[in-house]
Amino acid sequence: MTDAAAVATRIRRAYEEFLSGVTPPSDAVRSIVRDSWARSLSRGIDPSDVNPADGLPTGESVPVMTADEFAEYRAAHPITAVRPLVQSLMVDAIADTGVVVALTDQVGRLLWVEGDSAARDKAGDINFVEGSVWSEEAVGTNAPGLALAVDRGVQIVGPEHFAGPVQEWSCAAAPVHDPFTGHVIGVIDVTGGREVAAPFALAAVRSVVAAVERELQSSAVDLADPATFHAGLPRLSAAHLAVLGDGPHRWRRTADGASARTVSPRHAEILVLLQAFPEGLNTEQLALKLAEEGLDPVSVRAEISRLRRDLGADVVASRPYRLTLDISSDISDIRARIESGTDLPTVVDDLGRGGLLVESTAPGIVEIFEELREDLRSRLIAGGDVAALRKWTSSVHGRDDLAAWRRLEHRLPVGHPDRAVVGGRIRLLDKRYGL
């Protein structure tokens, strides 16, 4: 028996003992779950049932709504305004995984349930559908209901649910707060099978909630009027990416003073590409820019998911993939200095060997390096600055650049001691390349 199976068996035994009137031992089930079971039992909730599927069920003090009333209420609710952000950060990443993402209001009514049609149909078997109420008062222990009850992120695994029909599912949820009043306005929940039982599921939900609350705060509007929220994704904060050095590639949030962290070469490639294409890249475009033969869509989505997990769910949006942060990088810094034409010798020094741009075989990165190198080379040759030309022709990028050597020879005064050396290099390159 696996560790996960053993834990599930222990919890199920504790659940059965609890329903029979025996208090389970403290090490058999988490206290937050045991306390929720007790509240569920005291409210007279039937552990063999979930919300009835007819109509729009309610919990205590939750009014019944007609379909039209629900549609109007959902459209006006403030959490609906951030639904596009949740879709970009989470829903797109769970396509074809059998998982659904739900947004609730402040009483646990499911306003939106998203995921592929098969996943939503399966969730419908336990009446986890838009309009139903999944508060603790309505259906007993479950993640969105418990998150509202205790006002913090929670994860409920299989037999920790109070209602038996739900115990084949796992869920992770966290409340969303009005950043100005601190009041809970709803919950973001992910519900599925064993994959949602993993610890990272709750971490992912919390990360998305943090992004949503920053969205609400940055909008700086009355949450009672979600129509005043801007439709586009915000530029939430700033970050800097360093990929030109010989050491590890580094990512650092600049707005909150966070320390730099290492990013993998693949994630660095994705960030560089998305910075170069601010309008965004769809899955196929990104796949072709990352590999000569292209990557399959599943691999691309998996890399984006890992990148969000490592750097934050708010970094990359989807459909198309694009950055949601204003990021700077040592590449963009060099590009700006090339455009201004200032201090070009230092630009050559700062480009160095080229770091990721030289090491990567990703077609999109190769193209970016070719463009950057040619922009710098053209600026150097057109400007004719001797110091800059010396730097370039002594660098790994320009040592075989015949046009640059000739431009340097032309710029050196007749009789200059270095002119003979430069002329010799030109003759050598002529001979070497048969020009």
XYZ file of C-alpha atoms in Angstrom:
435
model
C 0.000 0.000 0.000
C 1.350 3.438 -0.930
C 1.740 6.200 1.653
C -1.159 8.109 0.053
C -3.385 5.024 0.150
C -2.464 4.376 3.789
C -3.345 7.966 4.726
C -6.666 7.720 2.882
C -7.481 4.456 4.672
C -6.671 5.999 8.053
C -8.870 9.041 7.362
C -11.748 6.909 6.090
C -11.611 4.780 9.252
C -11.642 7.956 11.372
C -14.607 9.265 9.342
C -16.597 6.068 9.894
C -15.798 6.121 13.614
C -16.891 9.744 13.801
C -20.255 9.016 12.167
C -20.766 6.117 14.582
C -20.273 8.471 17.533
C -16.673 7.610 18.348
C -14.243 10.510 18.541
C -11.294 9.630 16.301
C -7.781 9.942 17.760
C -6.065 13.279 17.235
C -3.418 11.787 14.942
C -5.997 10.129 12.674
C -7.351 13.276 11.062
C -6.408 16.958 11.007
C -8.072 19.105 13.650
C -9.401 21.573 11.044
C -11.183 18.678 9.338
C -12.435 17.090 12.560
C -13.864 20.434 13.704
C -15.588 20.895 10.342
C -17.074 17.398 10.577
C -18.469 18.307 13.985
C -20.053 21.502 12.657
C -21.471 19.612 9.682
C -23.013 16.944 11.902
C -24.477 19.514 14.287
C -26.225 21.229 11.364
C -27.966 17.988 10.452
C -26.262 17.586 7.090
C -26.849 14.163 5.545
C -23.396 12.603 4.945
C -24.849 10.371 2.223
C -26.007 13.281 0.060
C -24.872 16.531 -1.540
C -26.842 19.510 -2.743
C -29.962 18.308 -4.562
C -29.649 18.677 -8.307
C -33.064 20.229 -8.869
C -33.215 24.010 -9.001
C -30.548 26.239 -7.499
C -29.964 24.834 -3.990
C -29.149 27.018 -1.034
C -27.546 26.797 2.355
C -28.538 28.562 5.546
C -29.590 32.181 4.964
C -28.807 31.969 1.242
C -31.750 33.074 -0.892
C -33.083 30.920 -3.697
C -32.532 32.512 -7.137
C -34.222 31.975 -10.426
C -31.973 31.398 -13.424
C -32.443 35.001 -14.566
C -31.732 36.356 -11.082
C -28.599 34.248 -10.864
C -27.335 35.447 -14.253
C -27.862 39.074 -13.263
C -26.281 38.564 -9.831
C -23.238 36.785 -11.278
C -22.639 39.454 -13.911
C -22.612 42.190 -11.257
C -20.466 40.362 -8.703
C -16.947 41.827 -8.285
C -15.186 38.467 -8.587
C -16.559 38.153 -12.126
C -14.405 41.151 -13.093
C -11.229 39.160 -12.403
C -12.428 35.995 -14.117
C -10.295 36.704 -17.254
C -7.194 36.843 -15.068
C -8.063 33.540 -13.391
C -8.667 31.997 -16.812
C -5.266 33.164 -18.018
C -3.353 32.093 -14.930
C -5.080 28.832 -14.077
C -7.856 27.586 -16.339
C -5.688 27.370 -19.466
C -3.042 25.414 -17.571
C -5.458 22.639 -16.517
C -6.916 21.873 -19.945
C -7.457 18.146 -20.509
C -6.475 17.248 -16.940
C -9.874 16.305 -15.542
C -9.761 19.270 -13.145
C -12.185 22.195 -12.814
C -11.630 25.696 -11.468
C -14.474 27.418 -9.637
C -15.152 30.974 -8.510
C -17.658 31.435 -5.685
C -19.275 34.400 -4.043
C -18.910 35.234 -0.352
C -21.514 32.633 0.714
C -20.148 29.744 -1.344
C -22.427 29.939 -4.363
C -20.561 28.698 -7.448
C -20.584 31.594 -9.902
C -18.286 30.035 -12.487
C -17.109 26.447 -12.985
C -14.504 26.138 -15.737
C -12.510 23.360 -17.351
C -12.956 21.084 -20.327
C -16.463 19.768 -20.957
C -15.648 16.239 -19.758
C -14.354 17.538 -16.423
C -17.393 19.784 -15.929
C -19.743 16.929 -16.802
C -18.050 14.722 -14.226
C -18.266 17.497 -11.616
C -21.945 17.778 -12.466
C -22.451 14.240 -11.130
C -21.929 15.639 -7.598
C -23.835 18.831 -8.492
C -20.658 20.913 -8.510
C -22.309 23.247 -11.008
C -22.810 26.971 -11.456
C -25.540 28.246 -9.161
C -25.224 25.540 -6.500
C -24.052 26.459 -3.006
C -20.976 24.726 -1.587
C -20.728 26.395 1.780
C -19.921 24.266 4.791
C -23.475 24.934 5.992
C -24.925 23.494 2.794
C -22.868 20.372 2.089
C -20.510 19.951 5.016
C -16.737 19.775 4.834
C -15.321 20.808 1.443
C -12.503 23.149 0.419
C -14.427 26.231 -0.802
C -16.868 26.017 2.100
C -14.140 25.501 4.703
C -12.009 28.291 3.189
C -14.941 30.639 3.790
C -15.525 29.267 7.288
C -11.932 29.702 8.484
C -10.932 32.554 6.126
C -7.751 30.954 4.814
C -6.530 28.585 2.155
C -7.354 24.912 2.741
C -7.012 21.583 0.984
C -9.470 18.724 1.436
C -8.416 15.290 0.273
C -10.816 12.471 -0.576
C -12.372 11.032 2.591
C -11.887 14.316 4.482
C -15.102 15.483 2.753
C -18.178 15.121 4.944
C -20.505 14.037 2.139
C -19.786 10.482 1.000
C -20.500 11.065 -2.725
C -17.740 13.702 -2.813
C -15.039 11.549 -1.262
C -13.637 10.451 -4.613
C -12.633 14.072 -5.187
C -9.975 16.386 -3.760
C -10.039 20.165 -3.735
C -7.946 23.181 -2.773
C -9.379 26.647 -2.215
C -8.489 30.062 -0.829
C -10.603 33.151 -0.113
C -10.328 36.379 -2.110
C -10.458 39.603 -0.092
C -11.530 43.107 -0.985
C -8.117 44.829 -0.677
C -9.698 47.992 0.726
C -12.107 46.602 3.347
C -10.529 43.201 3.978
C -13.907 41.514 3.543
C -14.107 38.164 1.772
C -15.764 38.524 -1.638
C -15.438 34.925 -2.770
C -13.221 31.884 -3.183
C -11.036 30.424 -5.924
C -11.162 26.632 -5.922
C -9.609 23.815 -7.935
C -11.369 20.454 -7.777
C -10.324 17.142 -9.295
C -8.862 13.752 -8.543
C -5.570 12.665 -7.020
C -3.588 15.390 -8.782
C -5.346 17.988 -6.602
C -4.233 16.125 -3.472
C -0.617 17.155 -4.150
C 0.726 20.001 -1.962
C 1.457 22.259 -4.937
C -2.282 22.507 -5.744
C -2.980 24.725 -2.737
C 0.191 26.726 -3.398
C -0.982 27.337 -6.968
C -4.402 28.525 -5.793
C -2.840 30.870 -3.243
C -0.570 32.298 -5.918
C -3.533 33.011 -8.200
C -5.470 34.595 -5.317
C -2.501 36.885 -4.625
C -2.493 37.956 -8.284
C -6.258 38.538 -8.206
C -6.045 40.662 -5.058
C -3.286 42.742 -6.653
C -5.544 43.177 -9.664
C -8.353 44.397 -7.424
C -6.041 46.756 -5.575
C -4.413 48.155 -8.696
C -7.819 48.902 -10.184
C -8.531 51.248 -7.247
C -12.271 51.318 -7.850
C -15.434 50.655 -5.879
C -15.862 46.881 -5.866
C -19.607 47.341 -5.890
C -19.282 48.435 -9.518
C -17.179 45.834 -11.360
C -18.022 47.488 -14.666
C -15.421 50.120 -13.825
C -12.608 47.551 -13.848
C -10.445 47.844 -16.931
C -10.733 44.902 -19.281
C -7.029 44.374 -19.959
C -4.527 42.578 -17.763
C -2.618 44.932 -15.478
C 1.090 45.382 -15.290
C 1.292 44.138 -11.748
C 4.889 44.791 -10.830
C 8.389 44.896 -12.280
C 11.036 42.211 -12.562
C 14.494 41.905 -14.087
C 15.946 38.971 -16.020
C 19.703 38.469 -16.452
C 20.790 35.911 -19.061
C 23.960 37.289 -20.676
C 26.446 36.290 -17.986
C 28.448 33.087 -17.872
C 26.755 31.961 -14.646
C 23.165 30.893 -13.928
C 20.298 32.894 -15.392
C 18.732 35.087 -12.700
C 15.221 36.479 -12.122
C 14.438 39.138 -9.558
C 11.273 40.984 -8.639
C 12.264 44.623 -8.349
C 9.100 46.112 -6.897
C 9.204 44.197 -3.612
C 12.981 43.995 -3.213
C 13.024 40.209 -3.434
C 16.366 38.500 -3.827
C 17.322 37.070 -7.221
C 16.571 33.436 -7.971
C 17.949 31.060 -10.565
C 15.777 30.123 -13.535
C 16.292 27.162 -15.822
C 17.571 27.708 -19.377
C 14.157 26.703 -20.780
C 12.304 29.160 -18.570
C 14.839 31.861 -19.446
C 14.205 31.153 -23.140
C 10.448 31.482 -22.648
C 10.807 34.771 -20.765
C 13.174 36.206 -23.397
C 10.794 35.217 -26.188
C 7.733 36.660 -24.477
C 9.589 39.895 -23.775
C 10.553 40.091 -27.456
C 6.928 39.485 -28.502
C 4.800 41.589 -26.109
C 1.708 40.960 -28.246
C 1.993 37.313 -27.210
C 2.621 33.916 -28.812
C 0.131 31.095 -29.143
C 1.073 27.536 -28.249
C 2.170 26.597 -31.764
C 4.235 29.755 -32.255
C 6.003 29.316 -28.925
C 6.649 25.637 -29.664
C 8.350 26.469 -32.977
C 10.503 29.146 -31.399
C 11.676 26.766 -28.669
C 12.717 23.776 -30.788
C 13.825 23.137 -34.358
C 11.089 20.558 -34.911
C 8.699 22.261 -32.527
C 7.447 20.972 -29.194
C 4.132 19.239 -28.702
C 1.444 21.448 -27.087
C 1.404 19.382 -23.895
C 5.129 20.054 -23.351
C 4.634 23.780 -23.889
C 1.755 23.930 -21.407
C 3.768 21.900 -18.901
C 6.711 24.320 -19.141
C 4.422 27.320 -18.680
C 2.838 25.633 -15.673
C 6.261 24.974 -14.126
C 7.363 28.539 -14.840
C 4.270 29.906 -13.069
C 4.881 27.563 -10.144
C 8.506 28.674 -9.839
C 8.143 32.431 -10.431
C 4.510 33.156 -9.621
C 1.172 32.550 -11.282
C 0.964 36.205 -12.247
C 4.008 36.191 -14.555
C 2.546 34.683 -17.742
C -0.995 34.895 -19.074
C -2.462 32.655 -21.779
C -4.382 32.806 -25.043
C -1.924 33.902 -26.252
C 0.970 33.410 -23.842
C 2.223 36.847 -22.794
C 3.925 38.570 -19.898
C 1.678 40.248 -17.352
C 4.605 42.080 -15.759
C 6.701 44.902 -17.073
C 10.069 43.177 -17.040
C 13.478 44.498 -17.924
C 16.423 42.345 -18.904
C 20.091 42.718 -19.705
C 19.068 42.055 -23.325
C 16.551 44.904 -23.401
C 19.074 47.162 -21.640
C 21.667 46.475 -24.347
C 19.094 46.942 -27.098
C 18.133 50.370 -25.714
C 21.787 51.439 -25.521
C 22.399 50.286 -29.112
C 19.441 52.388 -30.246
C 20.790 55.444 -28.426
C 24.307 54.822 -29.780
C 25.939 55.817 -26.483
C 28.978 54.203 -24.856
C 29.149 51.367 -27.387
C 32.490 49.998 -26.107
C 30.793 49.248 -22.790
C 27.888 47.640 -24.658
C 30.336 45.206 -26.262
C 31.784 44.435 -22.823
C 28.339 43.910 -21.303
C 27.276 41.594 -24.118
C 30.256 39.428 -23.179
C 30.166 35.964 -24.655
C 26.383 36.217 -25.046
C 25.239 33.839 -22.316
C 21.881 32.261 -23.139
C 21.771 33.896 -26.570
C 24.847 31.931 -27.668
C 24.258 28.747 -25.685
C 20.637 28.230 -26.746
C 19.719 26.285 -29.872
C 16.086 27.423 -29.725
C 15.309 28.964 -33.138
C 13.608 31.995 -31.613
C 16.563 32.743 -29.340
C 19.016 32.304 -32.225
C 17.007 34.857 -34.214
C 17.001 37.319 -31.309
C 20.775 37.022 -30.957
C 21.328 37.443 -34.705
C 19.216 40.590 -34.682
C 20.924 42.013 -31.596
C 24.403 41.248 -32.915
C 23.652 42.779 -36.318
C 22.126 45.909 -34.751
C 25.223 46.408 -32.612
C 27.594 45.647 -35.489
C 25.789 48.041 -37.848
C 25.822 50.823 -35.268
C 29.553 50.314 -34.611
C 30.532 50.316 -38.268
C 28.320 53.293 -39.119
C 29.571 55.293 -36.138
C 33.212 54.573 -36.815
C 34.294 55.118 -33.208
C 37.804 53.673 -32.975
C 37.498 52.558 -29.341
C 34.211 50.790 -30.061
C 35.597 49.142 -33.205
C 38.619 47.926 -31.248
C 36.340 46.398 -28.635
C 34.233 44.714 -31.291
C 37.076 43.267 -33.356
C 38.728 41.892 -30.224
C 35.483 40.275 -29.016
C 34.309 36.738 -29.708
C 31.541 38.185 -31.872
C 33.611 40.531 -34.057
C 37.087 39.031 -34.336
C 36.319 37.607 -37.800
C 34.191 40.549 -38.944
C 36.055 41.654 -42.075
C 33.910 44.740 -42.635
C 34.578 45.918 -39.075
C 38.340 45.417 -39.480
C 38.288 47.408 -42.705
C 36.275 50.171 -41.057
C 38.821 50.265 -38.217
C 41.708 50.461 -40.700
C 39.977 53.339 -42.467
C 39.461 55.223 -39.173
C 43.055 54.876 -37.980
C 45.323 57.741 -39.107
C 47.976 56.981 -41.703
C 51.172 56.059 -39.895
C 49.357 54.877 -36.751
C 51.337 51.909 -35.313
C 48.197 49.749 -35.127
C 47.273 50.296 -38.753
C 49.786 47.666 -39.930
C 48.402 45.104 -37.462
C 44.858 45.793 -38.622
C 45.959 45.475 -42.251
C 47.553 42.133 -41.475
C 44.344 40.851 -39.909
C 42.400 41.920 -42.998
C 44.802 39.994 -45.265
C 44.527 36.948 -43.006
C 40.722 37.000 -43.115
C 40.821 37.447 -46.880
C 43.024 34.371 -47.145
C 41.105 32.322 -44.562
C 37.696 32.869 -46.096
C 38.858 33.112 -49.703
C 37.505 36.604 -50.183
